[in-house]
Amino acid sequence: MAAFSNSWKGVCKLGCLPTLQHIRHGSKAVTRHWRDMNFMRQKLMAVTEYIPPKPAIPEECKPRTRFIEEENGYTRLLRRQVEETFRENKMIAVCQYNYIHGNDMVLMRHQLRKYNIHVKFFPNEIVRPFLLDSKFKNLLPLFVDRNLLMVSPEIRAQEMLRILKRMPPINLLGVYVDNAILSQQGFLNYAKLPSMVTAQGEVVGTLSLLTSQTSTILQRGPAHLASLLDQYVKQQSAEADTSKETGTPNKTEAL
């Protein structure tokens, strides 16, 4: 023991530590294993198991509760803008929107704004519920893919078609104008019609022509009769003058 202590002191002086050795001790054996519950206890647990009572009304007969999702402020704003757009504009054109360059889109909107035509973008999830309960429900089949609206409080058919010819990616699907829904071809025919002022002038000219012809026809009979009576008076005066010169009585005096 004294030799071990002396050697330990010598090692400590030299600055070296002895190596550590781990000694593994034997663990105890596991003697507790799972055993099945006693048969009598199983019967007791089965008999005393809680059985909840059945409801008086089956679940299938109860009214289903519907969870209504509240609309956020942005959805309400879009719905209000859609209602104002369809209520305040006389011309509403539905177009299919394909991708075009941003500068071309800005240029087209600027050209349309000169004629008081505005471009509107609304998602179909907002537009379709509004159209379903309105007088514009026949426009529902047009809102399938990405769409844009060209709206104007005035009827600017020729100007809008002239600008759309320069934009092939934007296809015209249908137009609501003058309380009627027109297809693309119907709107093209509508644009070829004259303006309201020109049409009114043509109608007034036609009506005045008919009245003038009617007055001419009504005045033709009396004028012809007057001319015949005038000619008769001239003939009678001429015969009277000739009878005076020759001294022979005329037909009226002989009678």
Coordinates of C-alpha atoms in Angstrom, one line a residue:
M1 CA 0.0 0.0 0.0
A2 CA 2.9 2.3 0.8
A3 CA 4.4 1.5 -2.5
F4 CA 1.2 2.4 -4.3
S5 CA 0.9 5.7 -2.6
N6 CA 4.5 6.6 -3.3
S7 CA 4.1 5.7 -7.0
W8 CA 0.8 7.8 -7.1
K9 CA 2.6 10.8 -5.7
G10 CA 5.4 10.3 -8.2
V11 CA 2.9 10.3 -11.0
C12 CA 1.1 13.4 -9.8
K13 CA 4.4 15.2 -9.6
L14 CA 5.2 14.3 -13.2
G15 CA 1.7 15.7 -14.3
C16 CA 0.4 12.5 -15.7
L17 CA -3.0 11.0 -14.8
P18 CA -3.7 7.3 -14.6
T19 CA -6.0 5.7 -17.2
L20 CA -9.6 5.3 -16.3
Q21 CA -11.0 1.8 -16.4
H22 CA -14.8 1.2 -16.6
I23 CA -15.9 -1.9 -14.8
R24 CA -19.2 -3.4 -16.1
H25 CA -21.4 -4.7 -13.4
G26 CA -24.0 -7.4 -14.1
S27 CA -27.7 -6.0 -14.4
K28 CA -30.6 -7.7 -12.7
A29 CA -32.8 -9.9 -14.7
V30 CA -36.3 -8.6 -15.6
T31 CA -38.7 -10.8 -13.7
R32 CA -42.0 -8.8 -14.3
H33 CA -43.8 -9.8 -17.5
W34 CA -47.3 -8.9 -18.8
R35 CA -49.9 -11.3 -17.7
D36 CA -53.5 -11.6 -18.9
M37 CA -56.2 -10.2 -16.7
N38 CA -58.1 -12.7 -14.6
F39 CA -61.1 -14.2 -16.2
M40 CA -63.5 -13.1 -13.4
R41 CA -62.1 -9.6 -13.5
Q42 CA -62.6 -9.5 -17.2
K43 CA -66.3 -10.4 -16.8
L44 CA -66.6 -7.8 -14.0
M45 CA -65.1 -5.1 -16.2
A46 CA -67.4 -6.0 -19.1
V47 CA -70.5 -6.0 -16.9
T48 CA -69.7 -2.7 -15.3
E49 CA -68.7 -0.9 -18.6
Y50 CA -70.5 2.4 -19.1
I51 CA -73.0 2.4 -22.0
P52 CA -74.2 5.9 -22.9
P53 CA -77.9 6.3 -23.5
K54 CA -79.1 6.7 -27.0
P55 CA -80.4 10.2 -28.0
A56 CA -84.1 10.6 -28.4
I57 CA -83.7 12.1 -31.9
P58 CA -81.2 10.4 -34.2
E59 CA -78.3 12.4 -35.6
E60 CA -79.7 11.9 -39.1
C61 CA -82.9 13.6 -38.2
K62 CA -81.4 16.7 -36.6
P63 CA -81.0 19.8 -38.7
R64 CA -77.6 20.3 -40.0
T65 CA -75.8 23.4 -38.9
R66 CA -74.2 25.3 -41.7
F67 CA -71.1 27.3 -41.0
I68 CA -71.4 30.5 -42.9
E69 CA -68.0 32.1 -43.6
E70 CA -68.0 35.8 -43.1
E71 CA -66.8 37.9 -46.0
N72 CA -63.8 40.0 -45.5
G73 CA -63.7 43.7 -46.3
Y74 CA -62.0 43.2 -49.7
T75 CA -64.7 40.8 -50.9
R76 CA -67.5 43.2 -49.9
L77 CA -65.7 46.1 -51.7
L78 CA -65.4 44.1 -54.9
R79 CA -69.0 43.0 -54.7
R80 CA -70.0 46.7 -54.3
Q81 CA -67.9 47.7 -57.2
V82 CA -69.4 45.0 -59.5
E83 CA -72.9 46.2 -58.6
E84 CA -72.0 49.9 -59.3
T85 CA -70.4 48.9 -62.6
F86 CA -73.4 47.0 -64.0
R87 CA -75.9 49.7 -62.7
E88 CA -74.2 52.9 -63.9
N89 CA -73.0 51.9 -67.4
K90 CA -75.1 51.5 -70.6
M91 CA -72.5 49.5 -72.5
I92 CA -70.8 46.5 -70.9
A93 CA -68.5 44.4 -73.1
V94 CA -67.2 41.0 -71.9
C95 CA -63.8 40.0 -73.3
Q96 CA -61.5 37.1 -73.0
Y97 CA -58.2 38.3 -71.6
N98 CA -55.0 36.6 -72.8
Y99 CA -51.6 37.7 -71.8
I100 CA -50.3 40.9 -73.5
H101 CA -47.3 43.0 -72.7
G102 CA -47.8 45.5 -69.8
N103 CA -47.0 48.5 -72.0
D104 CA -49.5 47.5 -74.6
M105 CA -52.1 47.1 -71.9
V106 CA -51.4 50.6 -70.5
L107 CA -51.6 52.1 -74.1
M108 CA -54.9 50.4 -74.8
R109 CA -56.4 51.6 -71.5
H110 CA -55.2 55.1 -72.3
Q111 CA -56.8 55.0 -75.8
L112 CA -60.1 53.7 -74.4
R113 CA -60.2 56.4 -71.7
K114 CA -60.2 59.1 -74.4
Y115 CA -63.7 57.9 -75.3
N116 CA -64.8 57.4 -71.7
I117 CA -64.4 53.6 -71.9
H118 CA -62.9 52.0 -68.8
V119 CA -61.3 48.6 -68.3
K120 CA -62.4 46.6 -65.2
F121 CA -60.9 43.3 -63.8
F122 CA -63.1 41.3 -61.4
P123 CA -62.7 37.7 -60.3
N124 CA -65.4 35.2 -61.5
E125 CA -66.1 34.2 -57.9
I126 CA -67.4 37.7 -57.3
V127 CA -69.2 38.3 -60.7
R128 CA -71.0 35.0 -61.1
P129 CA -73.1 35.2 -57.8
F130 CA -74.1 38.7 -58.7
L131 CA -75.2 37.8 -62.2
L132 CA -77.2 34.8 -61.0
D133 CA -79.7 37.0 -59.2
S134 CA -79.9 39.9 -61.7
K135 CA -81.2 40.7 -65.1
F136 CA -77.7 40.1 -66.6
K137 CA -77.9 36.3 -65.9
N138 CA -77.7 35.5 -69.6
L139 CA -74.1 36.7 -69.4
L140 CA -73.1 33.8 -67.1
P141 CA -71.8 31.5 -69.8
L142 CA -69.2 34.1 -70.8
F143 CA -67.5 34.2 -67.4
V144 CA -65.5 31.0 -67.6
D145 CA -61.8 31.9 -67.8
R146 CA -59.9 35.1 -67.3
N147 CA -62.2 38.0 -68.3
L148 CA -62.1 41.7 -68.5
L149 CA -64.9 44.2 -68.8
M150 CA -65.0 47.3 -71.0
V151 CA -67.7 49.6 -69.6
S152 CA -68.9 53.1 -70.6
P153 CA -71.8 55.3 -69.5
E154 CA -72.2 56.1 -73.2
I155 CA -72.5 53.9 -76.3
R156 CA -69.2 53.9 -78.0
A157 CA -69.4 50.9 -80.3
Q158 CA -67.3 52.0 -83.3
E159 CA -64.5 53.5 -81.1
M160 CA -64.2 50.3 -79.0
L161 CA -64.2 48.0 -82.0
R162 CA -61.5 50.1 -83.7
I163 CA -59.2 49.8 -80.7
L164 CA -59.9 46.1 -80.2
K165 CA -58.8 45.4 -83.8
R166 CA -55.3 46.4 -82.7
M167 CA -55.3 43.9 -79.8
P168 CA -55.7 40.4 -81.1
P169 CA -55.1 38.7 -77.7
I170 CA -58.3 40.3 -76.4
N171 CA -61.4 38.6 -77.9
L172 CA -64.8 40.1 -77.7
L173 CA -67.4 37.5 -76.3
G174 CA -70.6 39.5 -75.8
V175 CA -71.9 43.0 -75.1
Y176 CA -74.8 44.4 -73.1
V177 CA -76.1 47.5 -74.8
D178 CA -79.5 49.3 -74.9
N179 CA -81.0 46.8 -72.5
A180 CA -80.1 43.9 -74.9
I181 CA -77.4 41.2 -74.9
L182 CA -75.7 40.9 -78.2
S183 CA -73.1 38.4 -79.5
Q184 CA -69.9 39.4 -81.2
Q185 CA -71.5 39.4 -84.7
G186 CA -74.6 41.2 -83.4
F187 CA -72.5 43.9 -81.9
L188 CA -70.6 44.3 -85.2
N189 CA -73.9 44.8 -87.0
Y190 CA -75.1 47.2 -84.3
A191 CA -71.9 49.3 -84.7
K192 CA -72.7 49.7 -88.4
L193 CA -76.1 51.3 -87.7
P194 CA -76.3 55.2 -88.0
S195 CA -76.3 57.4 -85.0
M196 CA -79.5 58.3 -83.3
V197 CA -79.4 61.9 -84.6
T198 CA -79.0 60.6 -88.2
A199 CA -81.7 58.0 -87.8
Q200 CA -84.1 60.7 -86.4
G201 CA -83.3 63.0 -89.3
E202 CA -84.0 60.2 -91.8
V203 CA -87.3 59.4 -90.1
V204 CA -88.4 63.1 -90.1
G205 CA -87.4 63.4 -93.8
T206 CA -89.4 60.3 -94.7
L207 CA -92.5 61.5 -92.8
S208 CA -92.3 65.0 -94.3
L209 CA -92.0 63.4 -97.8
L210 CA -95.1 61.4 -97.2
T211 CA -97.1 64.4 -95.9
S212 CA -96.0 66.5 -98.9
Q213 CA -97.0 63.8 -101.3
T214 CA -100.3 63.4 -99.5
S215 CA -101.0 67.2 -99.7
T216 CA -100.0 67.2 -103.4
I217 CA -102.4 64.3 -104.1
L218 CA -105.2 66.1 -102.2
Q219 CA -104.6 69.4 -104.1
R220 CA -104.3 67.8 -107.5
G221 CA -108.1 67.4 -108.0
P222 CA -109.2 70.9 -107.0
A223 CA -106.4 72.4 -109.1
H224 CA -107.3 70.4 -112.1
L225 CA -111.0 71.4 -111.7
A226 CA -110.0 75.0 -111.4
S227 CA -107.9 74.9 -114.5
L228 CA -110.7 73.2 -116.4
L229 CA -113.2 75.9 -115.3
D230 CA -110.8 78.6 -116.2
Q231 CA -110.3 77.1 -119.7
Y232 CA -114.1 76.9 -120.1
V233 CA -114.6 80.6 -119.1
K234 CA -111.9 81.6 -121.6
Q235 CA -113.6 79.5 -124.4
Q236 CA -116.9 81.1 -123.6
S237 CA -115.5 84.6 -123.7
A238 CA -113.7 83.9 -127.0
E239 CA -117.0 82.6 -128.6
A240 CA -118.9 85.6 -127.3
D241 CA -116.4 88.0 -128.9
T242 CA -116.5 86.2 -132.2
S243 CA -120.3 86.2 -132.3
K244 CA -120.4 89.9 -131.7
E245 CA -118.1 90.5 -134.6
T246 CA -120.0 88.3 -137.0
G247 CA -123.5 89.0 -135.6
T248 CA -124.4 85.3 -135.2
P249 CA -125.7 84.2 -131.9
N250 CA -123.6 81.8 -129.8
K251 CA -124.7 78.5 -128.4
T252 CA -125.8 79.8 -125.1
E253 CA -127.9 82.6 -126.6
A254 CA -129.5 80.2 -129.1
L255 CA -130.5 78.0 -126.2

